[in-house]
Coordinates of C-alpha atoms and ligand atoms in Angstrom, one line a residue:
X1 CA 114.3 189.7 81.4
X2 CA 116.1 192.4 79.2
X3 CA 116.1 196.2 80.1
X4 CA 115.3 198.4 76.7
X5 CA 117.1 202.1 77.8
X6 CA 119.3 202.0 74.3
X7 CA 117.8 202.2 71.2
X8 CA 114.7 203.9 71.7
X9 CA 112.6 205.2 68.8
X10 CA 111.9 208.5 68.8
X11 CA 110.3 210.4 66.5
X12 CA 112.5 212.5 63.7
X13 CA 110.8 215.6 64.7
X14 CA 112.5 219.5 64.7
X15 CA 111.5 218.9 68.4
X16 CA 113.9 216.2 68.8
X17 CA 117.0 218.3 67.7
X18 CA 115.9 220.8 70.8
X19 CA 118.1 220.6 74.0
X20 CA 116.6 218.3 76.5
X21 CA 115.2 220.5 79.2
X22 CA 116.8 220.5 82.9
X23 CA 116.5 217.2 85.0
X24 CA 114.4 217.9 87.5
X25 CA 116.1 216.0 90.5
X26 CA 112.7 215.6 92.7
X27 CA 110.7 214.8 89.9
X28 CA 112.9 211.7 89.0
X29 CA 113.8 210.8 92.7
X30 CA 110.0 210.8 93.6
X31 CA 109.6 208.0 90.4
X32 CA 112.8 206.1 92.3
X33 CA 110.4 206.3 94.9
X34 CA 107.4 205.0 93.5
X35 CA 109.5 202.3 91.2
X36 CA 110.6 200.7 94.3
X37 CA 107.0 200.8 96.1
X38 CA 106.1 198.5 93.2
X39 CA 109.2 196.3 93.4
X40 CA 107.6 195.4 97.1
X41 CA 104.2 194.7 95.8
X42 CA 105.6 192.8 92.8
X43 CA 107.7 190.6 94.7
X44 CA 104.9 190.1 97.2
X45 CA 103.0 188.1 93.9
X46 CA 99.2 189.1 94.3
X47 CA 97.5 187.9 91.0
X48 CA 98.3 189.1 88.0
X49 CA 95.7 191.6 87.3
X50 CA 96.2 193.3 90.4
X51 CA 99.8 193.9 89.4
X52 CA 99.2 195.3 86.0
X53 CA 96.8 197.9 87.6
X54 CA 99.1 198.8 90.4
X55 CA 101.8 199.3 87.7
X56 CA 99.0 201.3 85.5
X57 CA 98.4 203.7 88.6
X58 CA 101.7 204.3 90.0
X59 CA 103.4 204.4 86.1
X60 CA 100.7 207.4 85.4
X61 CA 101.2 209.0 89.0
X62 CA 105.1 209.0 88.5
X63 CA 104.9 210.4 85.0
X64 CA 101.9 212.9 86.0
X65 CA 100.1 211.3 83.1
X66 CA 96.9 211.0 82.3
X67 CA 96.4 207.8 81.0
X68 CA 98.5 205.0 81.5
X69 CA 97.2 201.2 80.4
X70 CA 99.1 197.7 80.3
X71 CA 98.5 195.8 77.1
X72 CA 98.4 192.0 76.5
X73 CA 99.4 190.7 73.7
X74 CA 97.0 187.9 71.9
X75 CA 98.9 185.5 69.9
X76 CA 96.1 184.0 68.1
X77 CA 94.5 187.1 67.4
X78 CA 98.1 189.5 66.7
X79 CA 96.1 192.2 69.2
X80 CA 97.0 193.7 72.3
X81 CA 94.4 194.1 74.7
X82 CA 93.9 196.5 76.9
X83 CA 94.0 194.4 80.7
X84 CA 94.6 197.0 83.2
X85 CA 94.8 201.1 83.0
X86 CA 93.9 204.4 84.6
X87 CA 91.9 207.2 82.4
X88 CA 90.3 205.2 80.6
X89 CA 86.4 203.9 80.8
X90 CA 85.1 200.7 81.6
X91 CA 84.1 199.8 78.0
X92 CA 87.6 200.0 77.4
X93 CA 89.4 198.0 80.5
X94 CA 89.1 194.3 79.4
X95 CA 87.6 194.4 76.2
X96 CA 89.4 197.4 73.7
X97 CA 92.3 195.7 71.2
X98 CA 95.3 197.5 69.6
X99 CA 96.7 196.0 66.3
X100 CA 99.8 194.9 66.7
X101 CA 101.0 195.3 63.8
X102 CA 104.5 197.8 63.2
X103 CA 102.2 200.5 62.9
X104 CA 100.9 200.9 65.7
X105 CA 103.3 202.4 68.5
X106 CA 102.4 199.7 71.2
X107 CA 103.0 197.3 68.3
X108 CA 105.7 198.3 67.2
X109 CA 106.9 198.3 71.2
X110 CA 106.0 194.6 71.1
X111 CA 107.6 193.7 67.1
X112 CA 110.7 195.5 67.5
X113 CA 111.4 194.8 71.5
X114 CA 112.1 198.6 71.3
X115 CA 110.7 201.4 73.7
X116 CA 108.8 203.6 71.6
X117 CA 108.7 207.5 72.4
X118 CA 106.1 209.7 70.5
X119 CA 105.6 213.3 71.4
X120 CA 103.5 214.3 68.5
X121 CA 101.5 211.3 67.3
X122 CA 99.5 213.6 64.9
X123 CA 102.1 214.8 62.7
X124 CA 103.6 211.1 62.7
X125 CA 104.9 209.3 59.7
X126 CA 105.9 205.9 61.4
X127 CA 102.7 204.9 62.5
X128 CA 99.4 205.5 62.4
X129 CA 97.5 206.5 65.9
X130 CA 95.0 204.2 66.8
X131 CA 91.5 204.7 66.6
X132 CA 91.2 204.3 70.6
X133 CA 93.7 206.7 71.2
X134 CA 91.9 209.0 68.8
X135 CA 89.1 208.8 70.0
X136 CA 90.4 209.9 73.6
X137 CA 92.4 212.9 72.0
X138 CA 95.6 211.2 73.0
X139 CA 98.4 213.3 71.1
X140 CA 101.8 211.3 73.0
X141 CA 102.4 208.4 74.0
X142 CA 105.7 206.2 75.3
X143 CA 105.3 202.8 75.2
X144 CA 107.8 199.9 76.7
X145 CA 108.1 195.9 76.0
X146 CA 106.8 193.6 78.9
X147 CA 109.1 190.2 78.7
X148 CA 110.3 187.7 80.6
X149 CA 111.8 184.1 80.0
X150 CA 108.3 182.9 78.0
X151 CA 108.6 185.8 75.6
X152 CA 106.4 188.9 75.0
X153 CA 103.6 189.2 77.6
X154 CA 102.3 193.0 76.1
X155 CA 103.0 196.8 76.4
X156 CA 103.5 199.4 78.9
X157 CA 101.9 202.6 77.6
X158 CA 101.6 206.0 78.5
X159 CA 99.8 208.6 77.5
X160 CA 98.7 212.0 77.3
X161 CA 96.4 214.4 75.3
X162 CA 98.4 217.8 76.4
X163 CA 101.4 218.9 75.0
X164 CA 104.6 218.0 76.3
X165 CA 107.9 216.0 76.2
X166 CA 108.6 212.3 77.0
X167 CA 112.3 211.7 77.5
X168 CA 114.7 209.3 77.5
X169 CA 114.7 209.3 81.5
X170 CA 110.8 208.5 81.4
X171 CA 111.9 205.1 79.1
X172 CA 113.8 204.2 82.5
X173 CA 111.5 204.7 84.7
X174 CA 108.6 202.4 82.9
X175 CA 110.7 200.2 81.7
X176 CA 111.6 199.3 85.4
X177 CA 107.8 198.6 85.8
X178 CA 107.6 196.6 82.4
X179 CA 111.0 194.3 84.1
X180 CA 109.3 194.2 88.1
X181 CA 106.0 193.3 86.0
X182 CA 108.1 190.5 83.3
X183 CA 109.3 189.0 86.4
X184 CA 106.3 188.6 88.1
X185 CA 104.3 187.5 85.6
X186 CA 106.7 184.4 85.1
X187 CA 106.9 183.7 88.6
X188 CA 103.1 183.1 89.1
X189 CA 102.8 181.0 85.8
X190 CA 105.5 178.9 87.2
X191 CA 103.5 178.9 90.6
X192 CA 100.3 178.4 89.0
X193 CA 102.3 175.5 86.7
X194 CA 103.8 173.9 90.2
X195 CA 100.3 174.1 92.1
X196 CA 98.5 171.8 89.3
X197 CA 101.3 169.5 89.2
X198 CA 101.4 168.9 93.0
X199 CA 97.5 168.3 92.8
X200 CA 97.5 166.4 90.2
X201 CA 100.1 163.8 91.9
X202 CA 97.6 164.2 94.9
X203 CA 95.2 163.4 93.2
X204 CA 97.0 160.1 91.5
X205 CA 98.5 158.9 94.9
X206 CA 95.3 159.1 96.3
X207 CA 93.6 157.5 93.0
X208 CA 96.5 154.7 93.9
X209 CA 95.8 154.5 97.2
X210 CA 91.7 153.7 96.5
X211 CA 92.6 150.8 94.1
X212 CA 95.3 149.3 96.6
X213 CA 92.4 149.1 99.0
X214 CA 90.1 147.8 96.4
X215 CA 92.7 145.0 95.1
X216 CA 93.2 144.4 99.1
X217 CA 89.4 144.0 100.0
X218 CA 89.4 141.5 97.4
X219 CA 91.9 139.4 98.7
X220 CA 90.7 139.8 102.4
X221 CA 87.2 138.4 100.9
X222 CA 88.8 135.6 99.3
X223 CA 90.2 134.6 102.4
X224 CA 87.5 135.0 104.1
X225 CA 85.8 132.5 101.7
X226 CA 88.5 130.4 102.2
X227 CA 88.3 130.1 105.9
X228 CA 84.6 129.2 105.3
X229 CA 85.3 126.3 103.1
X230 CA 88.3 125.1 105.4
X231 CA 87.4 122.5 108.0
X232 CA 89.9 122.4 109.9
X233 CA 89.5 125.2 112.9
X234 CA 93.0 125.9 113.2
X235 CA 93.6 126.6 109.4
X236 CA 90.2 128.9 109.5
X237 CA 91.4 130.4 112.3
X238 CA 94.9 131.3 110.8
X239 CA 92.9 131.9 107.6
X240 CA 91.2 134.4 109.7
X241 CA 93.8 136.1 111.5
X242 CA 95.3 136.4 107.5
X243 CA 92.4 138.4 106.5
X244 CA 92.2 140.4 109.0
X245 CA 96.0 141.7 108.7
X246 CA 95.2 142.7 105.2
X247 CA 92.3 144.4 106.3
X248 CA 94.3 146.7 108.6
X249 CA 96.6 147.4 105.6
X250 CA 93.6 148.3 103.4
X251 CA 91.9 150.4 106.0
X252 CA 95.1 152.6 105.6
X253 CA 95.1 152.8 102.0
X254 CA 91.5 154.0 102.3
X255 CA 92.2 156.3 104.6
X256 CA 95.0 157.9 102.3
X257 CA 92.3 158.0 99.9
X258 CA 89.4 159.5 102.1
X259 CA 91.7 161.8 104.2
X260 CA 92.9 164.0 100.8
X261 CA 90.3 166.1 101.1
X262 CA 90.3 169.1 103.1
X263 CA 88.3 168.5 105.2
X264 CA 89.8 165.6 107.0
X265 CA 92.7 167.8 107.1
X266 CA 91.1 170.2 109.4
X267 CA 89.7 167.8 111.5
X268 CA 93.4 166.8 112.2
X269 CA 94.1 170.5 113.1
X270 CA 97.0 169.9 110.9
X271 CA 96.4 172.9 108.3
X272 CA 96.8 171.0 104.7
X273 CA 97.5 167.3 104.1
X274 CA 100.7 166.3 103.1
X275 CA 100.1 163.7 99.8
X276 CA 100.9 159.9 101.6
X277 CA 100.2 161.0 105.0
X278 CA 97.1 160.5 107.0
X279 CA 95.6 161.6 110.3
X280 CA 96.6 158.3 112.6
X281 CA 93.7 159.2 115.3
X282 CA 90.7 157.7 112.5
X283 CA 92.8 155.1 111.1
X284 CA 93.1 153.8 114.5
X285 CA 89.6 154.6 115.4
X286 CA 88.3 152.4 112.2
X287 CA 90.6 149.9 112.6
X288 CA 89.5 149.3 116.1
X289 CA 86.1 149.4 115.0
X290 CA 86.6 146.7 112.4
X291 CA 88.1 144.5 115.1
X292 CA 85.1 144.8 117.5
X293 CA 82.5 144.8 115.1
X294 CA 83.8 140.9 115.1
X295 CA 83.6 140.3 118.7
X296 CA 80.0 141.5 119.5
X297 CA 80.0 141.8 123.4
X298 CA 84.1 143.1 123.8
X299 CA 84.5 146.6 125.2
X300 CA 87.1 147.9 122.5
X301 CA 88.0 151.8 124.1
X302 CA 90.2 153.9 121.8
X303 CA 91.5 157.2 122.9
X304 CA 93.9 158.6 119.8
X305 CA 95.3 162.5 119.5
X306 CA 95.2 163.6 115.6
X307 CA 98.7 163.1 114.7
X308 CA 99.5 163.2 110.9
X309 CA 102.1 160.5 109.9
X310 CA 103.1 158.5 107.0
X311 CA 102.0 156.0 105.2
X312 CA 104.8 153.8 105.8
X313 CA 104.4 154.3 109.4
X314 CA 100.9 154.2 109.6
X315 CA 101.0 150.9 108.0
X316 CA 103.4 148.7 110.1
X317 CA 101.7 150.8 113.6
X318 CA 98.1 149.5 112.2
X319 CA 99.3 146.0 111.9
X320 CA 100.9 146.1 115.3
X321 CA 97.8 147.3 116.9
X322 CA 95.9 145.1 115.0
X323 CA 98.0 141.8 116.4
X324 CA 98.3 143.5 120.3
X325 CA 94.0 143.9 119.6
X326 CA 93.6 140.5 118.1
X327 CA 95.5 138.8 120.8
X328 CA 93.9 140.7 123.8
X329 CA 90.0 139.5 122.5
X330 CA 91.2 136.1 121.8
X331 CA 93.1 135.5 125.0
X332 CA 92.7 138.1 127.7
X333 CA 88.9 137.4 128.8
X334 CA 88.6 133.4 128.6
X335 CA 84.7 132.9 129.5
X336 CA 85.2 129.9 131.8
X337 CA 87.0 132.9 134.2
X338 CA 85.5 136.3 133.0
X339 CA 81.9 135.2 131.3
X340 CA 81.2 138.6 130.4
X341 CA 84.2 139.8 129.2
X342 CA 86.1 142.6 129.8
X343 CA 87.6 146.1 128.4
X344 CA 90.2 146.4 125.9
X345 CA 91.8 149.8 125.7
X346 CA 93.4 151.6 122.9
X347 CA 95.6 154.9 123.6
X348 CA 98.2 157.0 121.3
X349 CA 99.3 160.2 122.3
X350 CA 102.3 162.4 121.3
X351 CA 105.1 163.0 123.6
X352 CA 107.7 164.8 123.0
X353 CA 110.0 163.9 120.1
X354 CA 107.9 160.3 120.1
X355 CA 104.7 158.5 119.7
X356 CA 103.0 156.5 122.1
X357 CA 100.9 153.7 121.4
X358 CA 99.2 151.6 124.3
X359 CA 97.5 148.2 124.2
X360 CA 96.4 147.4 128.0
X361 CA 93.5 145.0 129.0
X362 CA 92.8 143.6 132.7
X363 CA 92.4 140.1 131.9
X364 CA 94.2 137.3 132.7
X365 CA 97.7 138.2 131.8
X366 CA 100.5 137.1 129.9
X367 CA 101.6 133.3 130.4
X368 CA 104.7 133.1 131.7
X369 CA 106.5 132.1 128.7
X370 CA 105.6 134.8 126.9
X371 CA 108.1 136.2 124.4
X372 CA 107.8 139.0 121.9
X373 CA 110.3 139.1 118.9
X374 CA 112.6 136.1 116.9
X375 CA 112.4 133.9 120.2
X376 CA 108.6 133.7 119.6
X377 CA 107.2 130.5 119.3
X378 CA 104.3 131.8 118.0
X379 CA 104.0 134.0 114.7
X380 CA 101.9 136.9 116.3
X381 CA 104.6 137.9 118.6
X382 CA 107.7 137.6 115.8
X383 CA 105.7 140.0 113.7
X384 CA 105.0 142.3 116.3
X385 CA 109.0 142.1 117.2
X386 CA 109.8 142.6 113.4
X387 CA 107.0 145.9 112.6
X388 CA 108.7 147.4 116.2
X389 CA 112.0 147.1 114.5
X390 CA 111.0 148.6 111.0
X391 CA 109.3 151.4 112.8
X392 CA 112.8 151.6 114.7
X393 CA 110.6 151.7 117.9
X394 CA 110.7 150.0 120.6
X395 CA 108.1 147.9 122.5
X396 CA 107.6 147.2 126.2
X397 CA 105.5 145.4 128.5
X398 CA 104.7 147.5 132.2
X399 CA 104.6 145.8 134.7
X400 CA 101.1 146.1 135.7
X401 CA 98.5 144.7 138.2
X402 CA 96.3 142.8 136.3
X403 CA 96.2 142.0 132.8
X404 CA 98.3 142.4 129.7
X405 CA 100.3 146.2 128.5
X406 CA 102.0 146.8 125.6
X407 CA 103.6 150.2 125.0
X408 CA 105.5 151.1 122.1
X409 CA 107.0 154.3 121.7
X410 CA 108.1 155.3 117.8
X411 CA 110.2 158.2 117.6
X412 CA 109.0 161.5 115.3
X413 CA 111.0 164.1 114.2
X414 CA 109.9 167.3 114.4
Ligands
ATP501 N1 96.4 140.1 125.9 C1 96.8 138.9 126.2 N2 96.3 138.3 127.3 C2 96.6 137.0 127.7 N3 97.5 136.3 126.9 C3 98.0 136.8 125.8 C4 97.6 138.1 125.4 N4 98.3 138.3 124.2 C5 99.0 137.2 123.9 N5 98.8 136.3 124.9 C6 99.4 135.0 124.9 O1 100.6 135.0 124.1 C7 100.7 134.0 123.2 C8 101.5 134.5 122.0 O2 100.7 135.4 121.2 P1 100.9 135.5 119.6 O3 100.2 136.6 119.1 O4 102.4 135.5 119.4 O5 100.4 134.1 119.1 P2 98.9 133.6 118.8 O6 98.0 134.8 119.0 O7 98.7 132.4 119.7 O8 99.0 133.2 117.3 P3 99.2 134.1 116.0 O9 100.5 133.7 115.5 O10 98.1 133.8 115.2 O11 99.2 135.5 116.5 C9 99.2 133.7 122.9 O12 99.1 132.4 122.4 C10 98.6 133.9 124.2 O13 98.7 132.8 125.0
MG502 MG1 98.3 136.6 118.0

């Protein structure tokens, strides 16, 4: 942004050679006054048209003008139209266009990059006065360049149909509107600019996420086919237990798909969604309800607080739960000892500076060789050990009366 106080172009009138009249110390320290009311309001960044009134109205008011208007300038068109103002009509606000041309005083404003003072625009011989401004009886007018880093937005212009003296001092004053405007301007393009680009990767991790959980759902039906065909119940059973651990990562990936929208976000409580985080209180809910919709007859409980977390968390908690759930309907309710079964329950809460996530059931219990991590012998249990690790969480088993308890606590910043 450059200031324009040197060089402005004023008229070669006799009035020019005049001395300038007195400063009037109030009358400039009252538009200190009112310049730095609309620094506030321009650094505060309400839209755009807003601002250029604002400026209009407190630009007129500090110059006890009558009219005052900001001016756009229209590339395609080489017109400046008129976007904000005070004096003027409605017909005019929006829709009137100024040539841009060097002839024009707002034009040449915008050509030369010069403020442009004209006391007397009828006896002019630099530009012609144009037809809106005739029209409204307008006889001076003081017009200033609105830039920033992208180049020429428009005009500042002020005018009046009474006689009197713009001065250099006046040039000071708007142009500090023109600079608080330039700046603003740019900082809600590049706003505007940042807010489509961080939907727009939204929207492509989410788009990513869907087809993960597309590509997954294929492979969790293939071996699901496969288990069919298989004979042998312990490979359809492995088969199974396969599928089913791709399922719980696809059931994340869909819920980083579904839980983009805003929606699912306030469900959470959370305010808006972070892209590659999801809400883990549904994820846990569906996966749960996956797992019992195999089981007919099990009593699957899960109690979950919203708790927004990360994919990469989400993922390796699903598949933890998703072993700890597996295990407790295969083995804690054998039907030769508990014929109708039994309840399996599901907890995760937030405690302070961690996550807890409980798998309890009051079945039989674990044998008494029972080993979670590398020692495993079985493969369930070395996974379980390995997704605690990743998560750098750690995993325990309370001692409880009956049945099996697993509790793993994942710490959470914040
Ligand atoms: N909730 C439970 N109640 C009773 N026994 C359990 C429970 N969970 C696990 N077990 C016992 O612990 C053993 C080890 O579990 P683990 O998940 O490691 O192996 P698995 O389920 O037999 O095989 P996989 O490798 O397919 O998971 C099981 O075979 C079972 O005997
Ligand atoms: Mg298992």
């Amino acid at each position: 942004m450059t200031a324009h106080t040197d060089q402005t172009e004023v008229e070669p009138s006799p009035e020019a050679a005049r001395p300038p009249a007195p400063p009037d110390l109030d009358y400039r320290l009252r538009q200190q006054a009112i310049l730095s009311e609309f620094g506030v309001e321009a650094l505060r960044g309400t839209d755009v048209d807003h601002l250029l009134q604002r400026a209009a109205e407190l630009c007129a008011q500090g110059m006890g003008a009558e009219f005052c208007k900001a001016l756009e300038y229209q590339r395609g068109a080489d017109t400046l139209l008129v976007r904000a103002g005070v004096g003027w009509g409605p017909d005019v606000i929006g829709q009137a266009r100024i040539g841009a041309d060097l002839a024009s005083p707002a034009g040449f404003a915008l050509k030369t990059g010069r403020p442009v003072i004209s006391n007397h625009l009828a006896d002019e011989t630099r530009f012609r006065t144009p037809q809106l401004m005739a029209d409204h009886g307008i006889r001076r007018a003081i017009n200033v360049l609105i830039e920033n880093r992208d180049g020429a937005f428009g005009v500042l212009e002020v005018d009046d149909t009474r006689e009197g003296m713009f001065e250099e001092a006046d040039i000071a004053f708007m142009q500090g509107f023109a600079n608080l405007l330039g700046g603003a301007i740019e900082r809600q393009r590049t706003e505007s600019l940042l807010r489509a680009a961080l939907a727009r990767q939204d929207l492509l991790a989410r788009e990513m996420s869907h087809r993960v959980k597309n590509s997954l759902a294929i492979v969790a039906s293939l071996l699901a086919l496969q288990a069919r065909a298989a004979e042998d119940p312990a490979v359809q059973m492995a088969l199974a237990d396969a599928r089913s651990r791709v399922e719980a990562i696809a059931s994340v990936h869909d819920q980083l798909w579904r839980q983009g929208d805003k929606d699912g976000d306030k469900a959470a409580g959370e305010g808006e969604g972070v892209p590659g985080e999801l809400d883990l209180a549904p994820f846990l809910e569906k996966l749960v309800a996956n797992l019992a919709s195999g089981v007919p007859g099990q009593r699957l409980a899960c109690t979950a607080c919203p708790q927004r977390i990360s994919a990469d968390r989400a993922i390796p908690i699903g598949l933890l739960v998703n072993e700890l759930v597996t295990n407790a309907l295969k083995y804690a309710y054998p039907p030769e000892t508990h014929p109708g079964g039994g309840e399996i329950r599901i907890r995760a809460e937030r405690q302070p500076g961690s996550l807890v996530v409980e798998v309890a059931d009051d079945g039989i219990g674990l044998p008494a060789e029972f080993e979670i991590g590398r020692n495993s012998k079985s493969l369930g249990m070395r996974v379980v050990g390995s997704l605690t690790r990743q998560l750098g969480g750690s995993l325990t088993i309370p001692a409880r009366g009956k049945g099996a308890c697993f509790r793993l606590e994942v710490p959470l910043d914040g």
